[in-house]
Amino acid sequence: VFFVSYVVVAGLVLMQLTIAVLIDQFGRESEATDTSFWRPSRMRPAPLQPLVAVLSDFQGAAKLSAEIAGYFDKVCEGAGLVASPFARLGEEELRQGLQSLRQFRPRMILGPRDWKRMVVARGLCGEDERVDVEGFEGLVLDAMHEAQIGHISATLDVSDRVSDKDLAVSLLRSVKLLLAPPPADSFSAAAADADS
């Protein structure tokens, strides 16, 4: 009985020790890995960062969707278009409309590469490469997701120098954003196009 219990306890201790060594080794490798892609200080500011910062404290998915639709109307007006549920913006019109939102500092500048990466590649526009309100909502939600992932990564990178409250706020905002429903059919349509 003594020998069997000794073998069982010794096996558990050795297994825990092995797991601890492996976790420590993976931790060292991840520290050595370059995570500069996610560090906001090393990246140029995201084109929609000022808008994302305003929207990050949303109070429910329906309110967030309504706020994004309101900003879409303002972008349409800034581009010289009539704001309506059927309005569609091309690359230059979206760029002009975003720059017309003077309450945001720094100004939001959407370059041609940003348009291709954030709108065209993700299927948020139609074949005519114009964005409607649903595509704009998808664009903003994608930007919010990217910003939160970057913020979490940056916070975790400096977690020993950041207060627990800052870390908790960052994580809770991210969970809230992840639990928000995806934009209306823009992602499912893009996924269906990619599958076929």
Short mmCIF file of C-alpha atoms in Angstrom, two decimals:
data_model
loop_
_atom_site.label_atom_id
_atom_site.label_comp_id
_atom_site.label_asym_id
_atom_site.label_seq_id
_atom_site.Cartn_x
_atom_site.Cartn_y
_atom_site.Cartn_z
CA VAL A 1 0.00 0.00 0.00
CA PHE A 2 2.80 2.39 0.91
CA PHE A 3 4.70 1.66 -2.30
CA VAL A 4 1.63 2.13 -4.54
CA SER A 5 0.69 5.43 -2.90
CA TYR A 6 4.34 6.57 -3.12
CA VAL A 7 4.44 5.81 -6.86
CA VAL A 8 1.14 7.64 -7.46
CA VAL A 9 2.20 10.74 -5.50
CA ALA A 10 5.68 10.80 -7.07
CA GLY A 11 4.14 10.45 -10.54
CA LEU A 12 1.77 13.38 -9.91
CA VAL A 13 4.62 15.55 -8.62
CA LEU A 14 6.81 14.74 -11.62
CA MET A 15 3.92 15.40 -14.02
CA GLN A 16 3.28 18.82 -12.41
CA LEU A 17 6.99 19.63 -12.57
CA THR A 18 7.14 18.68 -16.27
CA ILE A 19 4.10 20.83 -17.06
CA ALA A 20 5.60 23.78 -15.16
CA VAL A 21 8.87 23.49 -17.10
CA LEU A 22 7.02 23.29 -20.43
CA ILE A 23 4.84 26.31 -19.62
CA ASP A 24 7.91 28.29 -18.56
CA GLN A 25 9.69 27.36 -21.82
CA PHE A 26 6.68 28.41 -23.92
CA GLY A 27 6.54 31.68 -21.97
CA ARG A 28 10.18 32.38 -22.77
CA GLU A 29 9.65 31.63 -26.45
CA SER A 30 6.63 33.92 -26.66
CA GLU A 31 8.60 36.75 -25.02
CA ALA A 32 11.29 36.31 -27.65
CA THR A 33 8.71 36.37 -30.45
CA ASP A 34 8.24 39.76 -32.06
CA THR A 35 4.78 41.03 -31.12
CA SER A 36 5.34 44.46 -32.63
CA PHE A 37 2.46 43.87 -35.06
CA TRP A 38 -0.03 44.38 -32.23
CA ARG A 39 1.73 47.13 -30.34
CA PRO A 40 -0.08 50.38 -31.06
CA SER A 41 3.01 52.43 -30.25
CA ARG A 42 4.93 50.78 -33.10
CA MET A 43 2.11 50.88 -35.63
CA ARG A 44 0.80 53.87 -37.42
CA PRO A 45 -2.53 54.83 -35.93
CA ALA A 46 -5.45 52.89 -37.33
CA PRO A 47 -7.50 55.00 -39.77
CA LEU A 48 -10.68 54.76 -37.71
CA GLN A 49 -9.03 54.91 -34.27
CA PRO A 50 -10.69 58.18 -33.14
CA LEU A 51 -14.15 56.82 -34.03
CA VAL A 52 -13.36 53.48 -32.38
CA ALA A 53 -12.32 55.27 -29.19
CA VAL A 54 -15.67 57.09 -29.04
CA LEU A 55 -17.67 53.93 -29.73
CA SER A 56 -15.74 51.61 -27.39
CA ASP A 57 -17.97 52.47 -24.42
CA PHE A 58 -21.17 51.37 -26.18
CA GLN A 59 -24.18 50.33 -24.12
CA GLY A 60 -25.61 47.39 -26.04
CA ALA A 61 -25.53 46.12 -29.59
CA ALA A 62 -28.65 47.98 -30.73
CA LYS A 63 -27.32 51.32 -29.47
CA LEU A 64 -23.94 50.66 -31.06
CA SER A 65 -25.59 49.87 -34.39
CA ALA A 66 -27.68 53.06 -34.17
CA GLU A 67 -24.60 55.16 -33.34
CA ILE A 68 -22.67 53.69 -36.27
CA ALA A 69 -25.64 54.39 -38.58
CA GLY A 70 -25.67 57.98 -37.28
CA TYR A 71 -21.99 58.38 -38.10
CA PHE A 72 -22.64 56.87 -41.55
CA ASP A 73 -25.21 59.62 -42.14
CA LYS A 74 -22.68 62.26 -41.06
CA VAL A 75 -20.05 60.75 -43.36
CA CYS A 76 -22.55 60.82 -46.25
CA GLU A 77 -23.33 64.48 -45.58
CA GLY A 78 -19.61 65.28 -45.33
CA ALA A 79 -19.10 63.67 -48.74
CA GLY A 80 -21.89 65.79 -50.23
CA LEU A 81 -24.44 62.97 -50.45
CA VAL A 82 -27.94 62.82 -49.08
CA ALA A 83 -27.99 60.65 -45.96
CA SER A 84 -30.45 57.80 -46.40
CA PRO A 85 -30.64 54.07 -45.68
CA PHE A 86 -29.90 53.47 -49.38
CA ALA A 87 -26.81 55.72 -49.60
CA ARG A 88 -23.61 54.11 -50.88
CA LEU A 89 -20.10 55.52 -50.59
CA GLY A 90 -17.13 54.92 -52.85
CA GLU A 91 -13.53 55.09 -51.70
CA GLU A 92 -13.07 58.82 -52.28
CA GLU A 93 -16.47 59.72 -50.83
CA LEU A 94 -15.76 57.71 -47.68
CA ARG A 95 -12.37 59.38 -47.35
CA GLN A 96 -13.91 62.86 -47.73
CA GLY A 97 -16.76 62.06 -45.35
CA LEU A 98 -14.41 60.76 -42.65
CA GLN A 99 -12.20 63.83 -42.93
CA SER A 100 -15.25 66.07 -42.61
CA LEU A 101 -15.92 64.76 -39.10
CA ARG A 102 -14.10 67.59 -37.38
CA GLN A 103 -14.87 66.50 -33.82
CA PHE A 104 -12.29 63.70 -34.08
CA ARG A 105 -8.62 64.30 -33.36
CA PRO A 106 -6.48 63.16 -35.01
CA ARG A 107 -8.34 63.26 -38.29
CA MET A 108 -9.35 59.96 -39.78
CA ILE A 109 -7.45 59.34 -42.99
CA LEU A 110 -8.36 56.27 -45.02
CA GLY A 111 -5.73 55.66 -47.67
CA PRO A 112 -6.04 53.47 -50.78
CA ARG A 113 -4.26 50.56 -49.05
CA ASP A 114 -6.59 50.90 -46.07
CA TRP A 115 -9.60 50.79 -48.41
CA LYS A 116 -8.37 47.62 -50.09
CA ARG A 117 -7.42 45.91 -46.79
CA MET A 118 -10.36 47.01 -44.67
CA VAL A 119 -13.21 47.13 -47.19
CA VAL A 120 -12.55 45.30 -50.46
CA ALA A 121 -10.59 42.33 -49.07
CA ARG A 122 -13.21 41.72 -46.38
CA GLY A 123 -16.10 41.87 -48.82
CA LEU A 124 -17.77 44.84 -47.14
CA CYS A 125 -18.60 46.52 -50.44
CA GLY A 126 -20.59 45.50 -53.46
CA GLU A 127 -19.22 44.71 -56.90
CA ASP A 128 -19.32 48.45 -57.62
CA GLU A 129 -16.88 48.91 -54.70
CA ARG A 130 -19.31 51.11 -52.80
CA VAL A 131 -20.18 50.74 -49.12
CA ASP A 132 -23.69 50.93 -47.75
CA VAL A 133 -24.64 51.38 -44.08
CA GLU A 134 -24.22 47.65 -43.37
CA GLY A 135 -20.76 47.63 -44.96
CA PHE A 136 -19.83 50.74 -42.95
CA GLU A 137 -21.03 49.02 -39.78
CA GLY A 138 -18.90 45.98 -40.64
CA LEU A 139 -15.93 48.26 -41.28
CA VAL A 140 -16.31 49.99 -37.92
CA LEU A 141 -16.87 46.73 -36.02
CA ASP A 142 -13.79 45.19 -37.65
CA ALA A 143 -11.79 48.26 -36.65
CA MET A 144 -13.14 47.94 -33.09
CA HIS A 145 -12.11 44.28 -32.97
CA GLU A 146 -8.62 45.08 -34.25
CA ALA A 147 -8.24 47.92 -31.77
CA GLN A 148 -9.32 45.75 -28.85
CA ILE A 149 -6.96 42.94 -29.84
CA GLY A 150 -4.12 45.44 -30.09
CA HIS A 151 -5.09 47.03 -26.78
CA ILE A 152 -5.23 43.67 -24.99
CA SER A 153 -1.87 42.64 -26.43
CA ALA A 154 -0.26 45.92 -25.45
CA THR A 155 -1.79 45.76 -21.97
CA LEU A 156 -0.66 42.19 -21.44
CA ASP A 157 2.85 43.07 -22.69
CA VAL A 158 3.16 45.63 -19.93
CA SER A 159 0.88 43.94 -17.39
CA ASP A 160 3.54 44.12 -14.69
CA ARG A 161 3.48 47.94 -14.99
CA VAL A 162 -0.27 48.37 -15.53
CA SER A 163 -2.79 48.49 -12.73
CA ASP A 164 -5.22 45.63 -12.34
CA LYS A 165 -8.06 48.06 -13.04
CA ASP A 166 -6.66 49.00 -16.48
CA LEU A 167 -6.18 45.35 -17.35
CA ALA A 168 -9.70 44.49 -16.19
CA VAL A 169 -11.24 47.39 -18.14
CA SER A 170 -9.41 46.35 -21.30
CA LEU A 171 -10.47 42.73 -20.98
CA LEU A 172 -14.09 43.57 -20.14
CA ARG A 173 -14.40 45.91 -23.13
CA SER A 174 -13.06 43.17 -25.34
CA VAL A 175 -15.46 40.58 -23.98
CA LYS A 176 -18.34 43.03 -24.45
CA LEU A 177 -17.31 43.61 -28.05
CA LEU A 178 -16.96 39.90 -28.72
CA LEU A 179 -20.41 39.25 -27.33
CA ALA A 180 -21.99 41.93 -29.53
CA PRO A 181 -23.69 40.39 -32.55
CA PRO A 182 -21.90 40.62 -35.89
CA PRO A 183 -23.08 43.22 -38.37
CA ALA A 184 -26.12 42.38 -40.46
CA ASP A 185 -25.45 40.08 -43.44
CA SER A 186 -22.15 41.62 -44.54
CA PHE A 187 -19.95 38.91 -42.99
CA SER A 188 -22.17 35.98 -43.91
CA ALA A 189 -22.35 37.19 -47.51
CA ALA A 190 -18.56 37.57 -47.62
CA ALA A 191 -18.11 34.10 -46.13
CA ALA A 192 -20.53 32.58 -48.64
CA ASP A 193 -18.67 34.25 -51.52
CA ALA A 194 -15.35 32.95 -50.18
CA ASP A 195 -16.69 29.39 -49.85
CA SER A 196 -17.95 29.22 -53.44
#
